[in-house]
XYZ file of N, CA, C and O in Angstrom:
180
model
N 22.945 7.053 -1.007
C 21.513 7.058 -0.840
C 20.828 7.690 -2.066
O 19.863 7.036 -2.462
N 21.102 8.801 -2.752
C 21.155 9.537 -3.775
C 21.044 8.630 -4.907
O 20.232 8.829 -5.809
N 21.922 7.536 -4.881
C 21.934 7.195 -6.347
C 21.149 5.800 -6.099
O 21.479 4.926 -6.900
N 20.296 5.469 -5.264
C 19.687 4.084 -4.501
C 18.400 4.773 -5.426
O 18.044 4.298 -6.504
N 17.850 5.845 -4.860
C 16.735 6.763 -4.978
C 16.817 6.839 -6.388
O 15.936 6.194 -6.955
N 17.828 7.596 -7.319
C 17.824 7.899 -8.302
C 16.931 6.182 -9.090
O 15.882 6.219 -9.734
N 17.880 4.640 -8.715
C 18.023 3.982 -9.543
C 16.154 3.246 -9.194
O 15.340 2.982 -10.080
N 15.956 3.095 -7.828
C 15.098 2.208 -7.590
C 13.733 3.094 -7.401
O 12.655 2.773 -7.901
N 13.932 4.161 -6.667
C 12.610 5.010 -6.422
C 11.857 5.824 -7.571
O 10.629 5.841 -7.642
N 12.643 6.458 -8.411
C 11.893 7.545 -9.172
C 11.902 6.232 -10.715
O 11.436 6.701 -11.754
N 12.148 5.501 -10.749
C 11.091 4.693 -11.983
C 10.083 4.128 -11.612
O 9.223 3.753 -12.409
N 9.978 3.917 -9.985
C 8.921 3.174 -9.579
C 7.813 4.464 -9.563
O 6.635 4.106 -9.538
N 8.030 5.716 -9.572
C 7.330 6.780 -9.021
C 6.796 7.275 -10.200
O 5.678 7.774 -10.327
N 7.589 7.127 -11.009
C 7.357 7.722 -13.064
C 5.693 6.476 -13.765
O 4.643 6.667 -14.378
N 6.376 5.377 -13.194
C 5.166 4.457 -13.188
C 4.030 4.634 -12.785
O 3.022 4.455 -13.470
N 4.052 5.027 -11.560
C 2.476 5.194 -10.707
C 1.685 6.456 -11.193
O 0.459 6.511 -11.092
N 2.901 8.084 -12.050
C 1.856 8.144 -12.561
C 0.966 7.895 -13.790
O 0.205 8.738 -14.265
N 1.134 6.707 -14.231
C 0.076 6.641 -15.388
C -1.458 5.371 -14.863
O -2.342 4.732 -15.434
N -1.064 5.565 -13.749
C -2.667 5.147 -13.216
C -3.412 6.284 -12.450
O -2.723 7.019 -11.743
N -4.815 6.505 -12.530
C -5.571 7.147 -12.069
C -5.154 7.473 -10.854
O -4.172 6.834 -10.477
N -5.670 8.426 -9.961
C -5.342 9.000 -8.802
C -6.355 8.609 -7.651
O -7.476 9.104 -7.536
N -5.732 7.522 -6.697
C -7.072 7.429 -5.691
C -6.331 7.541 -4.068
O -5.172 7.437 -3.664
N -7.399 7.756 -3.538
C -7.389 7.669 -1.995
C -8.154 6.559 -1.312
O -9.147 5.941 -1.697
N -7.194 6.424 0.191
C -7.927 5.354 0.822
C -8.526 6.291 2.485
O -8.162 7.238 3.182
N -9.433 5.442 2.452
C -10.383 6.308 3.316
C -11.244 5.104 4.383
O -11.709 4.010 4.064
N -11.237 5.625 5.399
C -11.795 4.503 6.475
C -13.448 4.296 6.210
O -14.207 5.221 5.919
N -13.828 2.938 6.366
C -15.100 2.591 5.870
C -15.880 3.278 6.783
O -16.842 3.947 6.405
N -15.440 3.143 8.407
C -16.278 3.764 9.423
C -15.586 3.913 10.589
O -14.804 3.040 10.967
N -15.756 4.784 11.123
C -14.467 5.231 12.540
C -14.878 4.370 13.542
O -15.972 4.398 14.107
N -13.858 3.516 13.767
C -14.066 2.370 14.537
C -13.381 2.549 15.802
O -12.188 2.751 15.576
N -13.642 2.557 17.028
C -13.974 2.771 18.094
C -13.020 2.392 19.350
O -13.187 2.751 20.515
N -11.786 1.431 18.738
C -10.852 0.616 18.838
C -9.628 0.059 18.319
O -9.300 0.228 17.145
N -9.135 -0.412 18.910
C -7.510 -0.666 18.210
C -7.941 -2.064 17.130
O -8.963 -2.736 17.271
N -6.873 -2.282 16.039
C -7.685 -3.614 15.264
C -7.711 -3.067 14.017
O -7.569 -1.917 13.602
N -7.920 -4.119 13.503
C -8.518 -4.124 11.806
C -9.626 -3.051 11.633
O -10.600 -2.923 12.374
N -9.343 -2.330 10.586
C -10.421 -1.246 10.280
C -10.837 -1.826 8.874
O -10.149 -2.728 8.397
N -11.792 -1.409 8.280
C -12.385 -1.534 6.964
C -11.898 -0.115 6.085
O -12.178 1.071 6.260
N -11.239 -0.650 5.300
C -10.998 0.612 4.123
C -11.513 0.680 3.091
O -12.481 -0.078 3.159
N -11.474 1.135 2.129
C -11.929 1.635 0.918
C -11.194 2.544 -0.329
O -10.991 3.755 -0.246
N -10.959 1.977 -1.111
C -10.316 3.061 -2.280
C -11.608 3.974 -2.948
O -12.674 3.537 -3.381
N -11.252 5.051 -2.895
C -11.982 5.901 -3.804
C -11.332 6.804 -5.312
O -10.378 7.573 -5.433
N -11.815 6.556 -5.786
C -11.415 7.237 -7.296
C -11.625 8.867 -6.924
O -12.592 9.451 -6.433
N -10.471 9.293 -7.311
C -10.129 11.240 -7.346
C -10.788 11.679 -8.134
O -11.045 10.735 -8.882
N -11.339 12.673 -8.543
C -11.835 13.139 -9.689
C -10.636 13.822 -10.467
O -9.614 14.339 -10.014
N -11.026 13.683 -11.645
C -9.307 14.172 -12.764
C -9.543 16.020 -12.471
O -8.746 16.827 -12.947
């Protein structure tokens, strides 16, 4: 498992960070089970 992680996870992880840092956040608290509306928001650096 160790060396799965080593080969496939942490280059994929070394990658992500050289893009900006964002979060996803619900458009509006919806009331019910179902499709929600999301949204990415940009982190501040």
């Amino acid at each position: 498992m160790r060396a799965a992680a080593d080969a496939q996870l942490v280059p994929r992880l070394n990658a992500l960070k050289k893009y900006p840092p964002y979060r996803l956040v619900l458009k509006s608290a919806g009331a019910g089970l179902g499709w929600q509306p999301l949204e990415w928001q940009a982190l501040a650096p």
